[in-house]
Amino acid sequence: MPSATASPTQTKRGSSNPFIAFCQSSIGKKIIVGVTGVYLIVFITGHLLGNLEIYLGQDHVNAYAQFLQGLGPILWLERAILIAAVVIHIVVTIQLAAENRAARPQKYAHYNYQAAKPSSRTMIYSGLLVLCFVIYHLLQFTFMTTNPEYRHLEDHLHRHDVYRMMILGFQQPIISLFYAAAIFFLAAHLSHGFSSVVQTLGINNQKVSGFVSNGGRWFSWLIFAGYVSIPVSILIGLIK
Amino acid sequence: MNFKLKVWRQQNENTAGQFRDYEAINIPAEASFLEMLDIVNEGLIARQEEPIAFDSDCREGICGMCSLVVNGIAHGPGKAKTTCQLYMRRFQDGETIWIEPFRAAAFPIVKDLIVDRSAFDRIIQAGGYITARTGSAPDANSIPIGKTVADLAMEAAACIGCGACAAACPNSSAMLFVAAKISHLGLLPQGQPERTSRVRNMVRTMDALGFGSCTNHYECEAVCPAEISATFISRLNRDYAVASIREGLAARG
């Protein structure tokens, strides 16, 4: 074998600025993806809690929507952080994925997975599918580009009738089915993402690892159940 | 026992390789995988053919020299063992067995199934040591260390540096190896003075050598002959984050 005592040669030098060096390192990038992931998990949980207000009736949903719109600069700050988190999460992941592909130029002819789960092996695809869904979701309910008629919905207090908008949207079985499929991919992404975040942020250890991976699965399927219960309730006429 | 082998043959790093078919005839069930290859090679040599090149040394699971990906599993099927501890009785008579080298950009192929794993030596040179003068062997327990910590450090120290973790990782990441090394020193009082520089230098050398990064599939843990837990990678991530913060603070003031 070639000399094992060769001096440490660096093929690429890291930056001398500690912050840049951190952001360029593999673990630094993983931590960035993890931290933005945590923000997105918090957002997804908060968004679900907001959506579940549909079970409390029209007044609650519309009042909550009006409250959010009334936050003004705070709402825009939250939106700015959210957009930044999404962009950074995706850009840094693409960098990592490219590095990881380059690290294995010649694939195995016969690879036999021992531990990797479908959710962990499809993170990049589930993530991209969720991104496609988010774009459609914004066009449907936020910008109302796909359904301009939603803009004129008002309740008896002349507030924007978000409650009616949700019902009209999910009364279409195709839209609900597409929504459920998208939430399934989101849950798959979270199922691996949740435990990955704990591992990447350095909180995991041998005592808690079983709890963390089970917790991740439970969390993601609760998120799935919570989101999908809404179109199901609307389709079976529980919410009218 | 008889087997059909599909073996990766490659002249050197710069030539293309391919699978070649071989027959392994009359192999005793108690032969180890490497002994089976020895028997096949004796036949090849007798027929004036080039024997299959593969790595081995101690053949008792300690040295970390043997490699091979057998039927798509680094070190072959079964838990907590190296290729030399894999026995032919584990396979079906007449089975087709795929034999590939460890594949990673950072482990260039020397010939056939032999890869150059000196990248791991470079990572060790970047920080896998302590600078305290150790002199002759000190008295046992001259530095008291709690049992939990001592056990955990010992678990990490069990790493034999074989490279199966990087071979099994879909990203060819060496993070289980690096995690084991920084943990075994970083958990103990003797390893504290260089704890920050160690993790920083070892991780950056690992990156520079072209290893990928962990995406938490835990394929590494599944094939590790020393059964190093992937939770050590979480410790590596934490130590690296802390080291980066310290480095940032030091640069400011």
Coordinates of N, CA and C in Angstrom, one line a residue, chain A:
Chain A
M1 N 0.9 -1.2 0.0 CA 0.0 0.0 0.0 C 0.9 1.2 0.0
P2 N 0.4 2.3 -0.6 CA 1.1 3.6 -0.6 C 1.4 4.0 0.9
S3 N 2.4 4.8 1.0 CA 2.8 5.2 2.3 C 1.7 5.6 3.2
A4 N 1.6 5.0 4.4 CA 0.6 5.4 5.4 C 1.1 6.6 6.3
T5 N 2.4 7.0 6.1 CA 2.9 8.0 6.9 C 3.0 9.3 6.2
A6 N 2.3 9.4 5.1 CA 2.3 10.7 4.3 C 1.8 11.8 5.2
S7 N 2.4 13.0 5.1 CA 1.9 14.1 5.9 C 0.5 14.5 5.5
P8 N -0.2 15.1 6.5 CA -1.6 15.4 6.2 C -1.7 16.5 5.0
T9 N -2.1 16.0 3.9 CA -2.2 17.0 2.8 C -3.7 17.4 2.7
Q10 N -3.9 18.6 2.5 CA -5.3 19.1 2.4 C -5.5 19.5 0.9
T11 N -6.5 18.8 0.3 CA -6.8 19.1 -1.1 C -7.5 20.4 -1.2
K12 N -8.3 20.8 -0.2 CA -8.9 22.1 -0.3 C -8.8 22.7 1.1
R13 N -8.4 23.9 1.2 CA -8.1 24.6 2.5 C -9.4 25.3 2.9
G14 N -9.7 25.2 4.2 CA -10.8 25.8 4.8 C -10.5 27.3 5.0
S15 N -11.6 28.1 5.1 CA -11.4 29.6 5.3 C -10.7 29.8 6.7
S16 N -10.0 30.9 6.8 CA -9.4 31.3 8.1 C -10.5 32.0 9.0
N17 N -11.6 32.4 8.4 CA -12.7 33.0 9.2 C -13.4 31.8 9.8
P18 N -13.5 31.8 11.2 CA -14.2 30.6 11.8 C -15.6 30.4 11.4
F19 N -16.4 31.5 11.2 CA -17.8 31.3 10.8 C -17.9 30.7 9.4
I20 N -17.1 31.2 8.5 CA -17.1 30.7 7.1 C -16.6 29.3 7.1
A21 N -15.6 29.0 7.9 CA -15.0 27.6 7.9 C -16.1 26.6 8.4
F22 N -16.9 27.1 9.4 CA -18.0 26.3 10.0 C -19.0 26.0 8.9
C23 N -19.4 27.1 8.2 CA -20.4 26.9 7.2 C -20.0 26.1 6.0
Q24 N -18.7 26.0 5.8 CA -18.2 25.2 4.7 C -17.9 23.8 5.1
S25 N -17.9 23.5 6.4 CA -17.6 22.1 6.8 C -18.8 21.2 6.7
S26 N -18.6 19.9 6.6 CA -19.7 19.0 6.5 C -20.7 19.1 7.7
I27 N -20.1 19.1 8.9 CA -20.9 19.1 10.1 C -21.6 20.5 10.2
G28 N -20.9 21.5 9.9 CA -21.5 22.9 9.9 C -22.8 22.9 9.0
K29 N -22.6 22.4 7.8 CA -23.8 22.4 6.9 C -24.9 21.5 7.4
K30 N -24.6 20.4 8.0 CA -25.6 19.5 8.6 C -26.3 20.3 9.7
I31 N -25.6 21.0 10.5 CA -26.2 21.8 11.6 C -27.1 22.9 11.1
I32 N -26.7 23.5 10.0 CA -27.5 24.6 9.4 C -28.8 24.0 8.9
V33 N -28.7 22.8 8.2 CA -30.0 22.1 7.7 C -30.8 21.7 9.0
G34 N -30.2 21.3 10.0 CA -30.9 20.9 11.2 C -31.6 22.0 11.9
V35 N -30.9 23.2 12.1 CA -31.5 24.3 12.7 C -32.7 24.9 11.9
T36 N -32.5 25.0 10.6 CA -33.6 25.5 9.8 C -34.8 24.5 9.8
G37 N -34.4 23.2 9.9 CA -35.4 22.1 10.0 C -36.3 22.3 11.3
V38 N -35.6 22.6 12.4 CA -36.3 22.8 13.6 C -37.3 23.9 13.5
Y39 N -36.9 25.0 12.8 CA -37.8 26.1 12.6 C -39.0 25.7 11.8
L40 N -38.8 24.9 10.7 CA -39.9 24.4 9.9 C -40.8 23.4 10.6
I41 N -40.2 22.6 11.5 CA -41.0 21.7 12.3 C -42.0 22.5 13.2
V42 N -41.4 23.6 13.9 CA -42.2 24.4 14.7 C -43.3 25.1 13.9
F43 N -43.0 25.6 12.7 CA -44.0 26.2 11.9 C -45.1 25.2 11.5
I44 N -44.7 24.0 11.1 CA -45.7 23.0 10.7 C -46.6 22.7 11.8
T45 N -46.0 22.6 13.0 CA -46.9 22.3 14.2 C -47.8 23.4 14.5
G46 N -47.3 24.7 14.5 CA -48.2 25.8 14.7 C -49.2 25.9 13.7
H47 N -48.9 25.7 12.4 CA -49.8 25.8 11.3 C -51.0 24.8 11.5
L48 N -50.6 23.6 12.0 CA -51.6 22.5 12.2 C -52.5 22.9 13.3
L49 N -52.0 23.5 14.4 CA -52.8 23.9 15.5 C -53.8 25.0 15.1
G50 N -53.3 25.9 14.2 CA -54.2 26.9 13.7 C -55.3 26.3 12.8
N51 N -54.9 25.3 12.0 CA -55.9 24.7 11.1 C -57.0 23.9 11.9
L52 N -56.5 23.3 13.0 CA -57.5 22.5 13.8 C -58.6 23.3 14.4
E53 N -58.4 24.6 14.4 CA -59.5 25.5 14.9 C -60.8 25.4 14.1
I54 N -60.6 24.7 12.9 CA -61.8 24.5 12.1 C -62.9 23.7 12.8
Y55 N -62.4 22.9 13.8 CA -63.3 22.1 14.5 C -64.1 22.9 15.6
L56 N -63.6 24.1 15.8 CA -64.2 25.0 16.8 C -65.3 25.9 16.1
G57 N -65.3 25.8 14.8 CA -66.3 26.6 14.1 C -65.8 27.8 13.3
Q58 N -66.7 28.3 12.5 CA -66.3 29.4 11.6 C -65.8 30.6 12.3
D59 N -66.4 31.0 13.4 CA -66.0 32.2 14.1 C -64.6 32.2 14.6
H60 N -64.2 31.0 15.2 CA -62.8 30.9 15.6 C -61.8 31.0 14.5
V61 N -62.0 30.3 13.4 CA -61.1 30.3 12.3 C -60.9 31.7 11.8
N62 N -62.0 32.3 11.5 CA -61.9 33.7 10.9 C -61.3 34.7 11.8
A63 N -61.6 34.6 13.1 CA -61.1 35.5 14.1 C -59.5 35.3 14.2
Y64 N -59.1 34.0 14.1 CA -57.7 33.7 14.2 C -57.0 34.2 13.0
A65 N -57.6 34.1 11.8 CA -57.0 34.6 10.5 C -56.9 36.1 10.6
Q66 N -57.9 36.7 11.1 CA -57.9 38.2 11.2 C -56.8 38.6 12.2
F67 N -56.7 37.9 13.3 CA -55.6 38.2 14.3 C -54.2 38.1 13.6
L68 N -54.0 37.0 12.8 CA -52.7 36.9 12.2 C -52.4 38.0 11.2
Q69 N -53.5 38.3 10.4 CA -53.3 39.4 9.4 C -53.0 40.8 10.2
G70 N -53.6 40.9 11.4 CA -53.4 42.1 12.1 C -52.1 42.3 12.8
L71 N -51.3 41.2 12.8 CA -50.0 41.3 13.4 C -49.0 42.3 12.7
G72 N -49.3 42.5 11.4 CA -48.5 43.5 10.6 C -47.0 43.1 10.6
P73 N -46.2 44.0 11.1 CA -44.7 43.8 10.9 C -44.2 42.4 11.5
I74 N -44.9 42.0 12.6 CA -44.5 40.7 13.2 C -44.7 39.6 12.3
L75 N -45.9 39.6 11.6 CA -46.2 38.6 10.6 C -45.2 38.6 9.5
W76 N -44.8 39.8 9.0 CA -43.8 39.9 7.9 C -42.4 39.4 8.4
L77 N -42.1 39.7 9.6 CA -40.8 39.2 10.2 C -40.8 37.7 10.2
E78 N -42.0 37.1 10.6 CA -42.1 35.6 10.7 C -42.0 35.1 9.3
R79 N -42.7 35.7 8.3 CA -42.6 35.2 7.0 C -41.2 35.3 6.4
A80 N -40.5 36.4 6.7 CA -39.2 36.5 6.2 C -38.3 35.4 6.7
I81 N -38.4 35.1 8.1 CA -37.6 34.1 8.6 C -37.9 32.7 8.0
L82 N -39.2 32.5 7.8 CA -39.7 31.3 7.3 C -39.2 31.1 5.9
I83 N -39.2 32.1 5.0 CA -38.8 32.0 3.7 C -37.2 31.7 3.7
A84 N -36.5 32.5 4.5 CA -35.1 32.3 4.6 C -34.8 30.9 5.1
A85 N -35.5 30.3 6.0 CA -35.3 29.0 6.5 C -35.5 28.0 5.4
V86 N -36.6 28.2 4.6 CA -36.8 27.2 3.5 C -35.7 27.3 2.5
V87 N -35.3 28.5 2.1 CA -34.3 28.6 1.1 C -32.9 28.0 1.6
I88 N -32.6 28.4 2.8 CA -31.3 27.9 3.3 C -31.3 26.3 3.5
H89 N -32.4 25.8 4.0 CA -32.6 24.4 4.2 C -32.4 23.7 2.8
I90 N -33.0 24.2 1.8 CA -32.9 23.6 0.5 C -31.5 23.7 -0.2
V91 N -31.0 25.0 -0.1 CA -29.7 25.2 -0.8 C -28.6 24.4 -0.2
V92 N -28.5 24.4 1.2 CA -27.5 23.7 1.9 C -27.6 22.2 1.7
T93 N -28.9 21.7 1.7 CA -29.1 20.3 1.4 C -28.6 19.9 0.0
I94 N -28.8 20.7 -1.0 CA -28.3 20.4 -2.3 C -26.8 20.4 -2.3
Q95 N -26.2 21.3 -1.6 CA -24.7 21.3 -1.5 C -24.2 20.0 -0.9
L96 N -24.9 19.6 0.2 CA -24.5 18.3 0.9 C -24.7 17.1 0.0
A97 N -25.8 17.1 -0.7 CA -26.2 16.0 -1.6 C -25.1 15.8 -2.7
A98 N -24.7 17.0 -3.2 CA -23.7 17.0 -4.3 C -22.4 16.4 -3.8
E99 N -22.0 16.9 -2.6 CA -20.7 16.4 -2.0 C -20.8 14.9 -1.7
N100 N -22.0 14.4 -1.3 CA -22.2 13.0 -0.9 C -22.1 12.2 -2.2
R101 N -22.7 12.7 -3.3 CA -22.6 11.9 -4.5 C -21.2 11.8 -5.0
A102 N -20.4 12.9 -4.9 CA -19.0 12.9 -5.3 C -18.2 12.0 -4.5
A103 N -18.6 11.7 -3.2 CA -17.8 10.9 -2.3 C -17.9 9.4 -2.7
R104 N -18.8 9.0 -3.6 CA -19.0 7.6 -4.0 C -19.1 7.6 -5.5
P105 N -18.0 7.9 -6.2 CA -18.1 8.0 -7.7 C -18.5 6.7 -8.3
Q106 N -18.0 5.6 -7.8 CA -18.4 4.2 -8.4 C -19.3 3.6 -7.5
K107 N -20.5 3.3 -8.0 CA -21.6 2.7 -7.1 C -21.3 1.2 -7.0
Y108 N -21.9 0.6 -5.9 CA -21.8 -0.8 -5.8 C -22.8 -1.5 -6.8
A109 N -22.3 -2.6 -7.4 CA -23.2 -3.3 -8.3 C -24.4 -3.9 -7.5
H110 N -24.1 -4.4 -6.3 CA -25.1 -5.1 -5.5 C -25.0 -4.5 -4.1
Y111 N -25.8 -3.5 -3.8 CA -25.8 -3.0 -2.5 C -27.0 -3.6 -1.7
N112 N -26.7 -3.9 -0.4 CA -27.7 -4.6 0.4 C -27.9 -3.7 1.6
Y113 N -28.9 -2.9 1.7 CA -29.1 -2.0 2.8 C -29.4 -2.8 4.1
Q114 N -28.8 -2.4 5.2 CA -28.9 -3.1 6.4 C -29.8 -2.3 7.4
A115 N -29.7 -1.0 7.4 CA -30.4 -0.2 8.4 C -31.2 0.9 7.8
A116 N -30.8 1.4 6.7 CA -31.5 2.6 6.1 C -33.0 2.3 5.9
K117 N -33.8 3.3 6.2 CA -35.3 3.1 6.0 C -35.7 3.8 4.7
P118 N -36.9 3.4 4.2 CA -37.4 4.2 3.0 C -37.4 5.7 3.2
S119 N -37.8 6.1 4.4 CA -37.9 7.5 4.7 C -36.6 8.2 4.6
S120 N -35.5 7.5 5.1 CA -34.2 8.2 5.2 C -33.6 8.2 3.8
R121 N -33.9 7.2 2.9 CA -33.3 7.1 1.6 C -34.0 8.0 0.6
T122 N -35.2 8.5 1.0 CA -35.9 9.3 0.0 C -36.1 10.8 0.5
M123 N -35.3 11.2 1.4 CA -35.4 12.6 2.0 C -35.4 13.6 0.9
I124 N -34.5 13.5 0.0 CA -34.4 14.6 -1.0 C -35.7 14.6 -1.9
Y125 N -36.2 13.4 -2.2 CA -37.4 13.4 -3.1 C -38.7 13.8 -2.3
S126 N -38.8 13.3 -1.0 CA -40.0 13.7 -0.2 C -39.9 15.2 0.0
G127 N -38.7 15.8 0.2 CA -38.6 17.2 0.4 C -39.0 18.0 -0.9
L128 N -38.5 17.5 -2.0 CA -38.9 18.2 -3.3 C -40.4 18.1 -3.6
L129 N -41.0 17.0 -3.2 CA -42.5 16.9 -3.4 C -43.2 17.8 -2.5
V130 N -42.7 17.9 -1.3 CA -43.3 18.9 -0.3 C -43.2 20.3 -0.8
L131 N -42.0 20.6 -1.4 CA -41.8 22.0 -1.9 C -42.8 22.3 -3.1
C132 N -43.0 21.3 -4.0 CA -44.0 21.5 -5.1 C -45.4 21.7 -4.5
F133 N -45.7 20.9 -3.4 CA -47.0 21.1 -2.8 C -47.1 22.5 -2.2
V134 N -46.1 22.9 -1.5 CA -46.1 24.2 -0.8 C -46.4 25.4 -1.8
I135 N -45.8 25.2 -3.0 CA -46.0 26.3 -4.0 C -47.5 26.3 -4.5
Y136 N -48.0 25.1 -4.7 CA -49.5 25.0 -5.1 C -50.3 25.5 -3.9
H137 N -50.0 25.1 -2.7 CA -50.8 25.5 -1.5 C -50.8 27.0 -1.4
L138 N -49.7 27.7 -1.6 CA -49.7 29.1 -1.5 C -50.5 29.7 -2.6
L139 N -50.4 29.2 -3.9 CA -51.2 29.7 -5.0 C -52.7 29.5 -4.7
Q140 N -53.1 28.4 -4.0 CA -54.5 28.1 -3.8 C -55.0 29.0 -2.6
F141 N -54.4 29.0 -1.5 CA -55.0 29.6 -0.3 C -54.4 30.9 0.1
T142 N -53.2 31.2 -0.3 CA -52.6 32.5 0.1 C -52.7 33.6 -0.9
F143 N -52.3 33.2 -2.1 CA -52.4 34.2 -3.2 C -53.7 34.1 -4.0
M144 N -54.4 32.9 -3.8 CA -55.7 32.6 -4.4 C -55.6 32.8 -5.9
T145 N -54.5 32.5 -6.5 CA -54.3 32.6 -8.0 C -55.2 31.5 -8.7
T146 N -55.1 30.3 -8.1 CA -55.8 29.2 -8.8 C -57.3 29.3 -8.5
N147 N -57.7 30.0 -7.5 CA -59.2 30.1 -7.1 C -59.5 31.6 -6.8
P148 N -59.5 32.5 -7.8 CA -59.7 33.9 -7.4 C -61.1 34.2 -6.7
E149 N -62.0 33.2 -6.8 CA -63.3 33.4 -6.2 C -63.2 33.5 -4.7
Y150 N -62.1 32.9 -4.1 CA -61.9 32.8 -2.6 C -61.8 34.3 -2.1
R151 N -61.3 35.2 -3.0 CA -61.0 36.5 -2.5 C -62.2 37.3 -2.0
H152 N -63.4 36.9 -2.5 CA -64.6 37.6 -2.2 C -65.4 37.0 -1.1
L153 N -64.9 35.9 -0.5 CA -65.6 35.3 0.6 C -65.6 36.1 1.9
E154 N -66.7 36.4 2.4 CA -66.8 37.2 3.6 C -67.8 36.6 4.6
D155 N -67.5 36.7 5.9 CA -68.5 36.2 6.8 C -69.4 37.3 7.3
H156 N -70.3 37.1 8.2 CA -71.3 38.1 8.6 C -70.7 39.4 9.2
L157 N -69.4 39.2 9.7 CA -68.7 40.4 10.3 C -67.7 41.0 9.3
H158 N -67.9 40.6 8.0 CA -67.1 41.2 6.9 C -65.7 40.9 7.0
R159 N -65.4 39.7 7.7 CA -64.0 39.3 7.7 C -63.8 38.3 6.6
H160 N -62.6 38.1 6.1 CA -62.3 37.1 5.1 C -62.7 35.8 5.6
D161 N -63.6 35.0 4.8 CA -64.1 33.8 5.4 C -63.2 32.6 5.0
V162 N -62.2 32.5 5.9 CA -61.2 31.4 5.7 C -61.8 30.0 5.9
Y163 N -62.8 30.0 6.8 CA -63.5 28.7 7.1 C -64.2 28.2 5.8
R164 N -64.9 29.1 5.2 CA -65.6 28.7 3.9 C -64.6 28.3 2.8
M165 N -63.5 29.1 2.8 CA -62.5 28.8 1.8 C -61.9 27.4 2.0
M166 N -61.7 27.0 3.2 CA -61.2 25.6 3.5 C -62.2 24.6 3.0
I167 N -63.4 24.8 3.3 CA -64.5 23.8 3.0 C -64.6 23.7 1.5
L168 N -64.7 24.9 0.8 CA -64.8 24.9 -0.7 C -63.6 24.2 -1.3
G169 N -62.4 24.4 -0.7 CA -61.2 23.8 -1.3 C -61.2 22.3 -1.2
F170 N -61.6 21.8 0.0 CA -61.4 20.4 0.3 C -62.7 19.6 -0.1
Q171 N -63.7 20.3 -0.5 CA -64.9 19.6 -1.0 C -64.6 18.9 -2.3
Q172 N -63.6 19.3 -3.0 CA -63.2 18.7 -4.2 C -62.3 17.5 -3.9
P173 N -62.8 16.3 -4.2 CA -62.1 15.1 -3.8 C -60.6 15.0 -4.3
I174 N -60.5 15.5 -5.6 CA -59.1 15.4 -6.2 C -58.1 16.3 -5.4
I175 N -58.6 17.5 -5.0 CA -57.7 18.4 -4.2 C -57.4 17.8 -2.9
S176 N -58.4 17.2 -2.3 CA -58.2 16.6 -1.0 C -57.2 15.4 -1.1
L177 N -57.4 14.6 -2.1 CA -56.5 13.4 -2.3 C -55.0 13.9 -2.5
F178 N -54.9 14.9 -3.4 CA -53.6 15.5 -3.6 C -53.0 16.0 -2.3
Y179 N -53.8 16.7 -1.6 CA -53.4 17.2 -0.3 C -52.9 16.1 0.7
A180 N -53.7 15.0 0.8 CA -53.3 13.9 1.6 C -52.0 13.3 1.2
A181 N -51.8 13.2 -0.1 CA -50.6 12.6 -0.6 C -49.4 13.5 -0.2
A182 N -49.6 14.8 -0.4 CA -48.5 15.7 -0.1 C -48.2 15.6 1.4
I183 N -49.2 15.6 2.3 CA -49.0 15.5 3.7 C -48.3 14.1 4.1
F184 N -48.6 13.1 3.3 CA -47.9 11.8 3.5 C -46.4 12.0 3.3
F185 N -46.0 12.7 2.2 CA -44.6 12.9 1.9 C -44.0 13.8 3.0
L186 N -44.8 14.7 3.5 CA -44.3 15.6 4.6 C -44.0 14.8 5.8
A187 N -45.0 13.8 6.1 CA -44.8 13.0 7.3 C -43.6 12.1 7.2
A188 N -43.4 11.5 5.9 CA -42.2 10.7 5.7 C -40.9 11.5 5.9
H189 N -40.9 12.7 5.4 CA -39.8 13.6 5.6 C -39.5 13.9 7.0
L190 N -40.6 14.2 7.8 CA -40.4 14.5 9.2 C -40.1 13.2 10.0
S191 N -40.5 12.1 9.6 CA -40.3 10.9 10.3 C -38.8 10.7 10.4
H192 N -38.0 10.9 9.3 CA -36.6 10.8 9.4 C -36.0 12.1 9.9
G193 N -36.6 13.3 9.5 CA -36.1 14.6 9.9 C -36.0 14.8 11.4
F194 N -37.1 14.4 12.1 CA -37.2 14.7 13.5 C -36.0 14.1 14.3
S195 N -35.8 12.8 14.0 CA -34.7 12.1 14.8 C -33.4 12.5 14.3
S196 N -33.3 12.9 13.0 CA -32.0 13.4 12.4 C -31.6 14.7 13.1
V197 N -32.6 15.6 13.3 CA -32.2 16.8 13.9 C -31.6 16.6 15.3
V198 N -32.2 15.7 16.1 CA -31.8 15.4 17.4 C -30.3 14.9 17.3
Q199 N -30.1 14.0 16.4 CA -28.7 13.5 16.2 C -27.7 14.6 15.7
T200 N -28.1 15.4 14.8 CA -27.2 16.3 14.2 C -26.9 17.5 15.1
L201 N -27.9 17.8 16.0 CA -27.6 18.9 16.9 C -26.9 18.4 18.2
G202 N -26.6 17.2 18.1 CA -25.7 16.6 19.2 C -26.4 16.3 20.5
I203 N -27.7 16.1 20.4 CA -28.5 15.8 21.7 C -28.6 14.3 21.9
N204 N -28.4 13.5 20.8 CA -28.7 12.1 20.9 C -27.6 11.4 21.7
N205 N -28.0 10.3 22.4 CA -27.0 9.4 23.0 C -27.7 8.1 23.2
Q206 N -26.9 7.1 23.7 CA -27.4 5.7 23.7 C -28.6 5.5 24.5
K207 N -28.8 6.4 25.5 CA -29.9 6.2 26.4 C -31.2 6.7 25.7
V208 N -31.2 7.8 25.0 CA -32.4 8.3 24.4 C -32.6 8.0 23.0
S209 N -31.7 7.3 22.3 CA -31.8 7.1 20.8 C -33.1 6.4 20.4
G210 N -33.5 5.3 21.2 CA -34.7 4.6 20.8 C -35.9 5.5 21.0
F211 N -35.9 6.2 22.0 CA -37.0 7.2 22.3 C -37.1 8.2 21.2
V212 N -36.0 8.7 20.8 CA -35.9 9.7 19.7 C -36.5 9.2 18.4
S213 N -36.0 8.0 18.0 CA -36.5 7.6 16.7 C -38.0 7.2 16.7
N214 N -38.4 6.6 17.8 CA -39.8 6.3 17.9 C -40.6 7.6 18.1
G215 N -40.1 8.6 18.8 CA -40.7 9.9 19.0 C -40.9 10.5 17.6
G216 N -39.9 10.5 16.8 CA -40.0 11.1 15.5 C -41.1 10.5 14.6
R217 N -41.2 9.1 14.7 CA -42.3 8.5 13.9 C -43.6 8.9 14.5
W218 N -43.8 8.8 15.8 CA -45.1 9.2 16.4 C -45.4 10.6 16.0
F219 N -44.5 11.5 16.2 CA -44.7 12.9 15.9 C -45.2 13.1 14.4
S220 N -44.5 12.5 13.5 CA -44.8 12.7 12.1 C -46.2 12.1 11.7
W221 N -46.5 11.0 12.3 CA -47.8 10.4 12.0 C -48.9 11.2 12.7
L222 N -48.7 11.8 13.8 CA -49.6 12.7 14.5 C -49.9 13.9 13.6
I223 N -48.8 14.5 13.0 CA -48.9 15.6 12.1 C -49.8 15.2 10.9
F224 N -49.5 14.0 10.4 CA -50.2 13.5 9.2 C -51.7 13.4 9.6
A225 N -52.0 12.7 10.7 CA -53.4 12.5 11.1 C -54.1 13.9 11.3
G226 N -53.4 14.8 12.0 CA -54.0 16.1 12.2 C -54.4 16.8 10.9
Y227 N -53.4 16.9 10.0 CA -53.7 17.7 8.8 C -54.8 17.0 7.9
V228 N -54.6 15.6 7.8 CA -55.5 14.9 6.9 C -56.9 14.8 7.4
S229 N -57.0 14.9 8.8 CA -58.4 14.8 9.3 C -59.3 15.9 8.8
I230 N -58.7 17.0 8.4 CA -59.6 18.2 8.0 C -60.3 17.9 6.7
P231 N -59.5 17.6 5.6 CA -60.3 17.2 4.3 C -61.2 16.0 4.5
V232 N -60.8 15.0 5.3 CA -61.6 13.9 5.5 C -62.9 14.3 6.2
S233 N -62.8 15.1 7.2 CA -64.0 15.6 7.9 C -64.9 16.4 7.0
I234 N -64.3 17.2 6.1 CA -65.1 18.0 5.2 C -65.8 17.1 4.1
L235 N -65.0 16.1 3.6 CA -65.6 15.2 2.6 C -66.7 14.3 3.2
I236 N -66.6 13.9 4.4 CA -67.7 13.0 4.9 C -68.8 13.9 5.6
G237 N -68.7 15.2 5.5 CA -69.8 16.1 5.9 C -69.8 16.4 7.4
L238 N -68.7 16.1 8.1 CA -68.6 16.4 9.5 C -68.5 17.9 9.7
I239 N -67.8 18.5 8.8 CA -67.7 20.0 8.9 C -68.4 20.5 7.6
K240 N -69.3 21.4 7.8 CA -70.1 22.0 6.7 C -70.0 23.5 6.6

